[in-house]
Short mmCIF file of C-alpha atoms in Angstrom, two decimals:
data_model
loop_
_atom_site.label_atom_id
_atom_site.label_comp_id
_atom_site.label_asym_id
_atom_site.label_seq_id
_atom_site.Cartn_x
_atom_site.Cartn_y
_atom_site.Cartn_z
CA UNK E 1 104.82 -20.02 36.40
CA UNK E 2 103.46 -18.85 39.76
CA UNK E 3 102.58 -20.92 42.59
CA UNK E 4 99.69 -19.49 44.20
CA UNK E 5 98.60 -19.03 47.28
CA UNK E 6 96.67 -21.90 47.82
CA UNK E 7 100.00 -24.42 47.75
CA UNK E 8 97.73 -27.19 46.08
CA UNK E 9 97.66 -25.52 42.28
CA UNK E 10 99.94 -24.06 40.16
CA UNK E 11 99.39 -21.44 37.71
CA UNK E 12 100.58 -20.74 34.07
CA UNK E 13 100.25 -17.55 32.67
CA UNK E 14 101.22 -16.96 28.85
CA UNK E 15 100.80 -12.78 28.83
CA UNK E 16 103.11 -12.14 25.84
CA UNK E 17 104.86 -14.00 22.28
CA UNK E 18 107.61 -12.18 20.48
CA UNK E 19 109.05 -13.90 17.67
CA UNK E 20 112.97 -13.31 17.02
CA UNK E 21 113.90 -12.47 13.32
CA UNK E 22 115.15 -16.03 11.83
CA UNK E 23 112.45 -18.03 13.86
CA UNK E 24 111.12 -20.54 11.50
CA UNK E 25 107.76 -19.22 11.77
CA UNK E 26 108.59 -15.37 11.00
CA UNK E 27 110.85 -16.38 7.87
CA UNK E 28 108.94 -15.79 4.70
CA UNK E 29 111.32 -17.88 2.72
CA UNK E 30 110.58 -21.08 4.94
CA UNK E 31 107.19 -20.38 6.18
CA UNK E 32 104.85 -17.26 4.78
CA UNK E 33 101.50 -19.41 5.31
CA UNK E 34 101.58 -18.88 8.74
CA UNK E 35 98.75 -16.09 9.07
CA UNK E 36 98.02 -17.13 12.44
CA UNK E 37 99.41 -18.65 15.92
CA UNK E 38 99.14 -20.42 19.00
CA UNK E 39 100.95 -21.06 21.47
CA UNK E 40 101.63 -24.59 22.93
CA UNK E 41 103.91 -25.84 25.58
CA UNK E 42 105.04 -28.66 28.09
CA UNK E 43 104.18 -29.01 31.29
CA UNK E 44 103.80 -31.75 33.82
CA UNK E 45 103.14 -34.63 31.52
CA UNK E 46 100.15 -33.38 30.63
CA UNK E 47 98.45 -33.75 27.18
CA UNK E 48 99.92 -31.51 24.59
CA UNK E 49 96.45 -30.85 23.59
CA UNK E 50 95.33 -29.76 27.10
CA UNK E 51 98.26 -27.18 26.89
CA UNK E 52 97.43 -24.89 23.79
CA UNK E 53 95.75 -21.62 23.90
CA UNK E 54 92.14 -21.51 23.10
CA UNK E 55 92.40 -19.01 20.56
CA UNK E 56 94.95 -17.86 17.96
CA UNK E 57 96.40 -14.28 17.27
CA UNK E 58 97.95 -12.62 14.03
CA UNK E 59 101.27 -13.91 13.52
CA UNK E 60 103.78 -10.41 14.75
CA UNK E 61 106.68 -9.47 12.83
CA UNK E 62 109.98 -10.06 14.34
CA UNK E 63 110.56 -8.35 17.42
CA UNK E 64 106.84 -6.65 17.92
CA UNK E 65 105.53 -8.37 21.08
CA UNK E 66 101.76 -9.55 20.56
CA UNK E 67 99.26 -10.16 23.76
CA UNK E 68 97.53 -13.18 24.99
CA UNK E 69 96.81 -13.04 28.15
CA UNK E 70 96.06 -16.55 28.50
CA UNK E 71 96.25 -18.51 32.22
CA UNK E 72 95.44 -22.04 32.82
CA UNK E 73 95.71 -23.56 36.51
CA UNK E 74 97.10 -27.16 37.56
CA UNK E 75 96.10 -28.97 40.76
CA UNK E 76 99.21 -30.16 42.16
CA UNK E 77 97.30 -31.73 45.63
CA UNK E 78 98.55 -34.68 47.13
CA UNK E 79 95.30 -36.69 47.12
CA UNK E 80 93.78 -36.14 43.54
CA UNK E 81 97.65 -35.33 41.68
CA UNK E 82 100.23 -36.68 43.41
CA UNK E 83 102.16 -38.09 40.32
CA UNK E 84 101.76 -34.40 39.09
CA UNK E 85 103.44 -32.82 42.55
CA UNK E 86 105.98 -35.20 42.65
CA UNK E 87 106.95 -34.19 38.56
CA UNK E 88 106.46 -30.66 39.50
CA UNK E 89 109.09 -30.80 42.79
CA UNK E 90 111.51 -32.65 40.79
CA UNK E 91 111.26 -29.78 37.98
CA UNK E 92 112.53 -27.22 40.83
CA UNK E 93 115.13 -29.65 42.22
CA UNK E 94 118.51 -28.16 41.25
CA UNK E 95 119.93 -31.23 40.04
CA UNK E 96 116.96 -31.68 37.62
CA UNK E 97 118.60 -31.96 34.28
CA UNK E 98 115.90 -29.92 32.19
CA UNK E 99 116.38 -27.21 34.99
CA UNK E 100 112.37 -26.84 34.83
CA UNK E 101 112.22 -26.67 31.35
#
């Protein structure tokens, strides 16, 4: 995560996805369907759906990073978002029990 300059947005960038050897996904015993992946994650309370790359990429094999290169911005202004600045300082308090997760 990088706040940029402008101190109104905030930027996610996902530039690479390595998978480790027993993840669920890389496991042909539990899961050799998988052909494909893409990568979704939580931020801000926003809409899960809102959060997933565009496009998927060949699953790797363990260990063998693959690129993405994918960034999506978040306006974090007081006017228009303040619910989502206020979530997004409490993230970076130090007391915040998901430590930013």
């Amino acid at each position: 995560m990088e706040l940029s300059g402008n101190t109104d947005s905030v930027t996610v960038t996902i530039s690479h996805l390595s998978l480790k050897e027993k993840a669920h996904v890389t496991c042909p015993v539990l899961n050799n369907d998988s052909v494909k992946l893409f990568v979704a994650y939580n931020f801000l309370g926003i809409e899960p759906e809102e959060l997933e790359t565009p496009f998927s990429l060949p699953k790797p094999k363990a260990n063998l990073p693959i690129t993405y290169n994918f960034t999506k911005t978040f306006q974090v202004d007081m006017q228009e978002n303040y619910e989502r600045r206020q979530y997004l300082a409490a993230m970076l308090l130090p007391d915040d029990p998901e430590q930013g997760r």
